[in-house]
Amino acid sequence: MSAEVPLLVLSQVTKSYESASGVVPVLQGIDLDVAAGQTVAIVGPSGSGKSTLLHCIGGLDLPTEGTVRFKGQDQARWGEDDTAVYRNREIGFVFQQHHLLPQCTVLENAMIPALVHPDCEKAHARAVSLFEKVGMGSLMHCRPGRLSGGERQRAAVVRALVNRPSLLLADEPTGSLSESGAEDLTGLLLELNRDERMALIVVTHSMQVARRMDRVYVLEQGVLVQQPCPA
Ligand code: ADP
Ligand code: MG
């Protein structure tokens, strides 16, 4: 285990945005290590840069300075194609809004990330078994509009996992759910994390959700601070 290269290593990551009034610093020297299969929660005030941080980890945005290494490779050295493969194969994204296409069934939606692969048959079987696992075996042929908020989020989780990512990034995944819906979805994410050995980084406003992860960090004023384990 100790000889393994960590899955994800962020070193002194900074990110600033240019605005009409000048440069706005958002992330100011983020260090973070995540091993395969670990779970991490990130909490922090609105506007503190949590989504920005997930975007930099997931290859949706580039840091201004610092490095993001995935399985030992510096993302900044990747070309566009490598980054696209990384986003498609290694990373799963779940957002606060499900972003499912309304005209497709949830099974069709979940298959979309797999369409670029030649082995579509296998992905179909994988999506079906994931829907069964998340308790939606009888609902996978429904369109999103017929489902509850919790069911749509579970379908979004299936879509995120269809390509067997090694890291799931979830940006306030329970933000539009009731308290019990949030608890159920968190339990499901942790079950999938265990069964698939997929690392999980969850941005959340909920301490109930956060404290179920291995480690909790607060992002404030551009810096990540690890919280002591609750007694
Ligand atoms: P959080 O997810 O913690 O609410 P964000 O990462 O969305 O925070 O945003 C952090 C800060 O960066 C905010 O002040 C936001 O306005 C700013 N910001 C985010 N994206 C952009 C962008 N594309 N251009 C300019 N400013 C941005
Ligand atoms: Mg956000």
Coordinates of C-alpha atoms and ligand atoms in Angstrom, one line a residue:
M1 CA 0.0 0.0 0.0
S2 CA 2.7 2.5 1.0
A3 CA 4.6 1.9 -2.3
E4 CA 1.5 2.9 -4.3
V5 CA 1.5 6.2 -6.1
P6 CA -1.3 8.3 -4.6
L7 CA -4.3 8.7 -6.8
L8 CA -4.4 12.5 -6.7
V9 CA -1.9 15.0 -5.4
L10 CA -2.5 18.7 -5.5
S11 CA 0.6 20.9 -4.8
Q12 CA 0.3 24.6 -4.1
V13 CA -2.6 25.0 -6.5
T14 CA -3.7 28.6 -7.0
K15 CA -6.5 29.9 -9.2
S16 CA -7.5 33.4 -10.0
Y17 CA -10.0 34.9 -12.3
E18 CA -9.7 38.1 -14.3
S19 CA -12.6 40.4 -13.8
A20 CA -13.3 44.0 -14.9
S21 CA -12.0 45.2 -11.6
G22 CA -8.8 43.2 -11.7
V23 CA -7.5 39.8 -10.7
V24 CA -9.7 37.9 -8.2
P25 CA -7.8 35.2 -6.3
V26 CA -9.9 32.2 -5.4
L27 CA -7.6 29.3 -4.5
Q28 CA -4.4 30.3 -2.7
G29 CA -2.0 27.4 -2.3
I30 CA -4.0 24.2 -2.0
D31 CA -2.2 21.0 -1.0
L32 CA -4.3 17.8 -1.0
D33 CA -3.5 14.0 -1.3
V34 CA -6.2 11.5 -2.0
A35 CA -5.4 7.8 -2.1
A36 CA -7.3 5.2 -4.1
G37 CA -10.7 4.5 -2.4
Q38 CA -10.5 7.4 0.1
T39 CA -13.4 9.7 0.9
V40 CA -13.0 13.4 1.4
A41 CA -15.5 16.1 2.2
I42 CA -15.0 19.8 1.5
V43 CA -17.2 22.3 3.2
G44 CA -16.9 26.1 3.1
P45 CA -18.9 29.3 2.6
S46 CA -20.6 30.0 -0.7
G47 CA -18.2 31.6 -3.1
S48 CA -15.1 30.2 -1.3
G49 CA -14.0 28.3 -4.4
K50 CA -15.2 24.7 -3.8
S51 CA -16.6 24.3 -7.3
T52 CA -13.5 25.9 -8.8
L53 CA -11.4 23.4 -6.9
L54 CA -13.4 20.4 -8.2
H55 CA -13.2 21.8 -11.7
C56 CA -9.4 22.0 -11.4
I57 CA -9.2 18.4 -10.1
G58 CA -11.5 17.1 -12.8
G59 CA -9.8 18.7 -15.8
L60 CA -12.6 21.1 -16.5
D61 CA -10.4 24.1 -15.6
L62 CA -6.7 24.7 -15.3
P63 CA -5.0 26.1 -12.1
T64 CA -3.2 29.4 -12.5
E65 CA -0.2 27.9 -10.7
G66 CA 0.7 24.7 -8.9
T67 CA 0.2 21.1 -10.1
V68 CA -2.5 18.5 -10.1
R69 CA -1.1 15.0 -10.4
F70 CA -3.2 12.1 -11.2
K71 CA -1.7 8.6 -10.8
G72 CA 1.7 10.4 -10.8
Q73 CA 1.1 12.4 -14.0
D74 CA 1.1 16.2 -14.1
Q75 CA -2.2 17.2 -15.8
A76 CA -0.6 20.3 -17.2
R77 CA 1.4 18.1 -19.5
W78 CA -1.6 16.5 -21.0
G79 CA -2.9 17.6 -24.4
E80 CA -6.6 18.1 -25.1
D81 CA -7.2 14.5 -26.0
D82 CA -5.5 13.1 -22.9
T83 CA -7.6 15.5 -20.8
A84 CA -10.8 14.4 -22.5
V85 CA -9.9 10.7 -21.9
Y86 CA -9.2 11.5 -18.3
R87 CA -12.5 13.2 -17.8
N88 CA -14.4 10.4 -19.5
R89 CA -12.6 7.3 -18.1
E90 CA -11.1 8.3 -14.7
I91 CA -13.5 10.9 -13.3
G92 CA -17.2 10.8 -12.6
F93 CA -19.1 14.0 -11.9
V94 CA -22.3 14.5 -10.0
F95 CA -23.7 18.0 -9.6
Q96 CA -26.4 19.6 -7.5
Q97 CA -28.7 19.5 -10.6
H98 CA -28.9 16.2 -12.3
H99 CA -28.4 17.5 -15.9
L100 CA -30.2 14.5 -17.3
L101 CA -31.6 14.9 -20.9
P102 CA -35.4 15.1 -20.5
Q103 CA -36.2 13.4 -23.8
C104 CA -34.1 10.2 -23.0
T105 CA -34.8 7.5 -20.5
V106 CA -32.5 7.4 -17.5
L107 CA -30.9 4.3 -18.9
E108 CA -30.2 6.1 -22.2
N109 CA -28.8 9.0 -20.2
A110 CA -26.5 6.8 -18.2
M111 CA -25.2 5.2 -21.4
I112 CA -24.1 8.5 -22.9
P113 CA -20.5 8.6 -21.4
A114 CA -20.0 5.1 -22.7
L115 CA -21.0 5.8 -26.3
V116 CA -17.5 6.7 -27.3
H117 CA -16.3 3.2 -26.4
P118 CA -16.4 0.4 -28.8
D119 CA -17.6 -2.0 -26.1
C120 CA -21.1 -0.6 -25.7
E121 CA -22.7 -3.9 -24.9
K122 CA -20.7 -4.2 -21.7
A123 CA -21.5 -0.7 -20.7
H124 CA -25.2 -1.5 -21.2
A125 CA -24.9 -4.5 -18.8
R126 CA -23.0 -2.3 -16.4
A127 CA -25.6 0.5 -16.4
V128 CA -28.4 -2.0 -15.9
S129 CA -26.7 -3.6 -13.0
L130 CA -25.9 -0.2 -11.4
F131 CA -29.6 0.8 -11.7
E132 CA -30.5 -2.5 -9.9
K133 CA -27.9 -1.7 -7.3
V134 CA -29.3 1.7 -6.6
G135 CA -32.8 0.3 -6.4
M136 CA -34.0 1.6 -9.7
G137 CA -34.2 -1.6 -11.7
S138 CA -37.9 -1.0 -12.4
L139 CA -37.5 2.7 -13.3
M140 CA -34.5 2.7 -15.7
H141 CA -36.8 3.0 -18.7
C142 CA -38.5 6.1 -17.4
R143 CA -37.7 9.6 -18.5
P144 CA -36.4 11.9 -15.7
G145 CA -39.6 13.9 -15.6
R146 CA -41.5 11.0 -14.2
L147 CA -39.0 10.5 -11.3
S148 CA -38.5 12.0 -7.9
G149 CA -35.6 14.3 -7.1
G150 CA -33.8 11.5 -5.3
E151 CA -34.3 9.1 -8.1
R152 CA -32.9 11.6 -10.6
Q153 CA -29.8 12.1 -8.5
R154 CA -29.4 8.3 -8.3
A155 CA -29.7 8.1 -12.1
A156 CA -27.0 10.8 -12.3
V157 CA -24.8 8.7 -10.0
V158 CA -25.2 5.7 -12.3
R159 CA -24.3 7.9 -15.3
A160 CA -21.2 9.1 -13.4
L161 CA -20.1 5.5 -12.6
V162 CA -20.8 3.8 -15.9
N163 CA -17.2 4.0 -17.1
R164 CA -15.8 2.8 -13.7
P165 CA -14.1 6.0 -12.7
S166 CA -11.4 5.8 -10.1
L167 CA -12.5 9.2 -8.6
L168 CA -16.0 10.5 -8.2
L169 CA -16.3 14.3 -7.8
A170 CA -19.7 15.3 -6.3
D171 CA -20.5 19.0 -6.1
E172 CA -23.3 19.5 -3.5
P173 CA -25.0 16.3 -4.7
T174 CA -27.6 16.4 -2.0
G175 CA -28.2 20.1 -2.2
S176 CA -31.7 19.7 -3.8
L177 CA -32.8 16.8 -1.7
S178 CA -34.7 16.4 1.6
E179 CA -32.8 15.5 4.7
S180 CA -33.7 11.8 4.4
G181 CA -33.0 11.9 0.6
A182 CA -29.6 13.4 1.4
E183 CA -28.9 10.7 3.9
D184 CA -29.9 7.9 1.5
L185 CA -27.8 9.4 -1.4
T186 CA -24.8 9.7 0.9
G187 CA -25.2 6.1 2.0
L188 CA -25.3 5.0 -1.6
L189 CA -22.2 7.0 -2.5
L190 CA -20.3 5.4 0.3
E191 CA -21.5 1.9 -0.6
L192 CA -20.4 2.5 -4.2
N193 CA -17.1 3.8 -2.9
R194 CA -16.5 0.6 -0.9
D195 CA -17.7 -1.8 -3.6
E196 CA -15.9 -0.2 -6.5
R197 CA -12.9 1.1 -4.6
M198 CA -13.6 4.5 -6.1
A199 CA -12.3 7.6 -4.3
L200 CA -14.8 10.2 -3.5
I201 CA -14.5 14.0 -3.0
V202 CA -17.8 15.5 -1.9
V203 CA -18.5 19.2 -1.7
T204 CA -21.3 19.8 0.7
H205 CA -23.0 22.3 3.0
S206 CA -24.2 19.5 5.3
M207 CA -22.0 18.5 8.2
Q208 CA -24.2 15.4 8.4
V209 CA -22.9 14.4 5.0
A210 CA -19.4 15.6 5.6
R211 CA -18.7 13.7 8.8
R212 CA -19.4 10.4 7.1
M213 CA -16.3 10.8 5.0
D214 CA -12.7 9.7 6.0
R215 CA -11.5 13.3 6.1
V216 CA -13.2 16.7 6.3
Y217 CA -11.7 20.0 5.0
V218 CA -12.9 23.5 5.2
L219 CA -12.1 25.8 2.3
E220 CA -11.9 29.3 3.5
Q221 CA -10.1 32.4 2.1
G222 CA -8.6 30.2 -0.6
V223 CA -6.9 27.7 1.8
L224 CA -7.9 24.1 2.8
V225 CA -7.8 23.3 6.5
Q226 CA -8.4 19.8 7.7
Q227 CA -10.8 19.4 10.5
P228 CA -10.0 17.2 13.5
C229 CA -11.9 13.9 13.5
P230 CA -15.1 14.2 15.6
A231 CA -14.9 12.4 18.9
Ligands
ADP1 P1 -18.3 27.8 -4.4 O1 -18.5 26.6 -5.2 O2 -17.5 27.6 -3.1 O3 -19.6 28.5 -4.1 P2 -17.0 28.9 -6.8 O4 -15.9 28.1 -7.0 O5 -18.2 28.7 -7.6 O6 -17.4 28.9 -5.2 O7 -16.6 30.5 -6.9 C1 -15.5 31.0 -6.2 C2 -15.3 32.5 -6.6 O8 -14.9 32.5 -8.0 C3 -16.6 33.3 -6.6 O9 -16.3 34.6 -6.2 C4 -17.1 33.3 -8.0 O10 -17.8 34.5 -8.3 C5 -15.7 33.3 -8.8 N1 -15.8 32.6 -10.1 C6 -16.1 31.3 -10.3 N2 -16.1 31.0 -11.6 C7 -15.7 32.2 -12.2 C8 -15.4 32.5 -13.6 N3 -15.5 31.6 -14.6 N4 -15.0 33.8 -13.9 C9 -14.9 34.7 -12.9 N5 -15.1 34.4 -11.6 C10 -15.5 33.2 -11.2
MG2 MG -20.2 25.7 -5.9

